[in-house]
Each structure stands twice: as structure tokens, then as C-alpha cells.
mmCIF file of C-alpha atoms in Angstrom:
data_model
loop_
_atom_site.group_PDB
_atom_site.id
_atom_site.type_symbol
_atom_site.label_atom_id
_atom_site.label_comp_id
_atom_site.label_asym_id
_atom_site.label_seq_id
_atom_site.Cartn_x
_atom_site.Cartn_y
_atom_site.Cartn_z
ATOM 1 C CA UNK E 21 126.138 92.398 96.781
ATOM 2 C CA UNK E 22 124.562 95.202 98.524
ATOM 3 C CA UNK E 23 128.196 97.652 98.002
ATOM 4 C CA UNK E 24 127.893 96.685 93.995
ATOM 5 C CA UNK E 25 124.276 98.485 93.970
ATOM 6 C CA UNK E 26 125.421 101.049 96.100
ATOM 7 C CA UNK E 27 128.249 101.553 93.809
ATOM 8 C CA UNK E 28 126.948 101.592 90.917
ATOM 9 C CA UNK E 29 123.882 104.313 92.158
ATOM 10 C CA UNK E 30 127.117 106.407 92.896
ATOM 11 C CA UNK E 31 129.235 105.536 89.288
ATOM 12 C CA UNK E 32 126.046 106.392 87.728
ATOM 13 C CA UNK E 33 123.827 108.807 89.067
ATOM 14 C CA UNK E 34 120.951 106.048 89.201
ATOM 15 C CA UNK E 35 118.638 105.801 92.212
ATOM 16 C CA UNK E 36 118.640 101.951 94.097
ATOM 17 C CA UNK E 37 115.760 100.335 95.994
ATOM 18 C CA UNK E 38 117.155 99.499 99.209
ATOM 19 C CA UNK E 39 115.388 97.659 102.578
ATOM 20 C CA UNK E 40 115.967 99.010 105.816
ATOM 21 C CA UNK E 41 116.440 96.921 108.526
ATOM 22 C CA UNK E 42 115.252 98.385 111.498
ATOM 23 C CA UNK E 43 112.015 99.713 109.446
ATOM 24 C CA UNK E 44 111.263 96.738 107.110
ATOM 25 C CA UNK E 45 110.810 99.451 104.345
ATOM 26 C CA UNK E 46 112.138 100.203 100.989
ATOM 27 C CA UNK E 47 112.922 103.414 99.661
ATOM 28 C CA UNK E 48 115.170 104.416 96.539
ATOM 29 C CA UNK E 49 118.252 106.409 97.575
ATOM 30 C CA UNK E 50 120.669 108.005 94.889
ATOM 31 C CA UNK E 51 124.039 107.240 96.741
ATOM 32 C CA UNK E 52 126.395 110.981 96.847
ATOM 33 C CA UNK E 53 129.320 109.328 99.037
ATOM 34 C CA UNK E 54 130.403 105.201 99.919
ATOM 35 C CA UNK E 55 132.501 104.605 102.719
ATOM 36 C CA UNK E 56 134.200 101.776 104.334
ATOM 37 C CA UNK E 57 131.176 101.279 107.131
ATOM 38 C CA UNK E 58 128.286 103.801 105.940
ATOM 39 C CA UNK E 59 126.872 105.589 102.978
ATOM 40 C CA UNK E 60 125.707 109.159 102.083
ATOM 41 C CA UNK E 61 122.258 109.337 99.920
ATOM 42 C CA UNK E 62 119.650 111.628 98.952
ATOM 43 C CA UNK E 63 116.104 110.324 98.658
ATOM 44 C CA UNK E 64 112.816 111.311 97.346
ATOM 45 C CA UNK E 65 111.565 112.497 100.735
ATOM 46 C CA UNK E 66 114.511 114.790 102.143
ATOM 47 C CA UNK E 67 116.642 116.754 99.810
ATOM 48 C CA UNK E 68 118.764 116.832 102.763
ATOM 49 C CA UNK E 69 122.070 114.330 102.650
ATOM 50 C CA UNK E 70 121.692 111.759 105.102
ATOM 51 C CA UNK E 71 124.100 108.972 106.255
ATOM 52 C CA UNK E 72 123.247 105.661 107.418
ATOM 53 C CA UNK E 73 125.498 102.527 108.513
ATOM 54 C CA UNK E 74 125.832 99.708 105.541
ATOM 55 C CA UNK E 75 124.450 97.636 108.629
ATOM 56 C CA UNK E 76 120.975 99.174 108.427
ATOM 57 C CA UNK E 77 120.596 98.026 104.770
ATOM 58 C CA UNK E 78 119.230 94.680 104.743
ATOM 59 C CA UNK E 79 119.254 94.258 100.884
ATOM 60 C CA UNK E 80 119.170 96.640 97.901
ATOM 61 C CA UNK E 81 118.514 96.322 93.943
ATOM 62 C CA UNK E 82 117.881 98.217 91.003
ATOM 63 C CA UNK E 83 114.956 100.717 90.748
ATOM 64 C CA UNK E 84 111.957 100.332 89.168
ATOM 65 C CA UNK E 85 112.650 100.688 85.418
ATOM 66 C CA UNK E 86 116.257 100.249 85.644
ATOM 67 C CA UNK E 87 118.152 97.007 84.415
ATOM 68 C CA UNK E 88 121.568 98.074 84.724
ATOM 69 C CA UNK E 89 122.006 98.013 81.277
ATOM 70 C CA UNK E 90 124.867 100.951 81.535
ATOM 71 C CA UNK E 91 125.654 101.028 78.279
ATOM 72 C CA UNK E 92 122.285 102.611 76.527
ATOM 73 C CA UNK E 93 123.038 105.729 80.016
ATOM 74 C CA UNK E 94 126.590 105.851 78.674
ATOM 75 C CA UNK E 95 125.883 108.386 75.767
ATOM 76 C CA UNK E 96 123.424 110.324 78.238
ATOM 77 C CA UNK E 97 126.098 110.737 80.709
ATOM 78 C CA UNK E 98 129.296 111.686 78.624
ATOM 79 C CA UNK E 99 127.508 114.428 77.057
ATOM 80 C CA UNK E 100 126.403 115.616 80.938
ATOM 81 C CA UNK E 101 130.291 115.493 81.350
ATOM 82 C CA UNK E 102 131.174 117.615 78.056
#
């Protein structure tokens, strides 16, 4: 469940709440690159990419004030693409 949010954060350009393990924190991340084993983000605090292990996320979910509902985004983000 954890590589759907992380997915869709990178299909979509949407931040994710995500809780580190080895902190016991959440932050939201915007996802720039999934791989088999780890993941690229940005976050609020460093503008700077960073790249963890998918082991060090614990659980993840939408942001605050995001449902998922991709459909209302989708005219939003084809005219970004035109």
C-alpha cells in the first residue's frame, strides 16, 4: 500500500504524508523518482532531492486536503502539459 501512495505523489505531482521509521515522524514528501528498493522526494524542509530506502517508511497516506479524487486535478494538469 505504501508504493500506491508513493506512486501516485509521482503520477501526480501531489505531496504524501509518510511515517518514518527510525524517527517516528511524519512529513509530506512530493515523490521525483520510485525505484525497486528506495525513493527520491523533495520535502518542505530541503529543496534538495533526497533518497531514502522504502524500508524507512513505516506507512504513508494522502496529505492533508487531498482525497485522491484525481479526476477534479485532471483538467489542472493537462493544461500544465499543453
Amino acid at each position: 500500500m505504501i508504493r500506491r501512495f508513493l506512486a501516485y505523489s509521482l503520477a501526480h505531482n501531489r505531496p504524501v504524508r509518510v511515517l518514518w521509521a527510525d524517527t517516528m515522524k511524519c512529513q509530506n514528501i512530493r515523490v521525483i523518482a520510485l525505484e525497486e528498493e528506495q525513493v527520491s522526494f523533495l520535502s518542505a524542509r530541503r529543496k534538495t532531492p533526497e533518497t531514502q530506502p522504502l524500508s524507512a517508511i513505516l506507512s504513508a497516506s494522502y496529505a492533508r486536503g487531498d482525497d485522491g479524487d484525481t479526476l477534479k486535478y485532471a483538467a489542472l494538469e493537462e493544461t500544465k502539459h499543453d
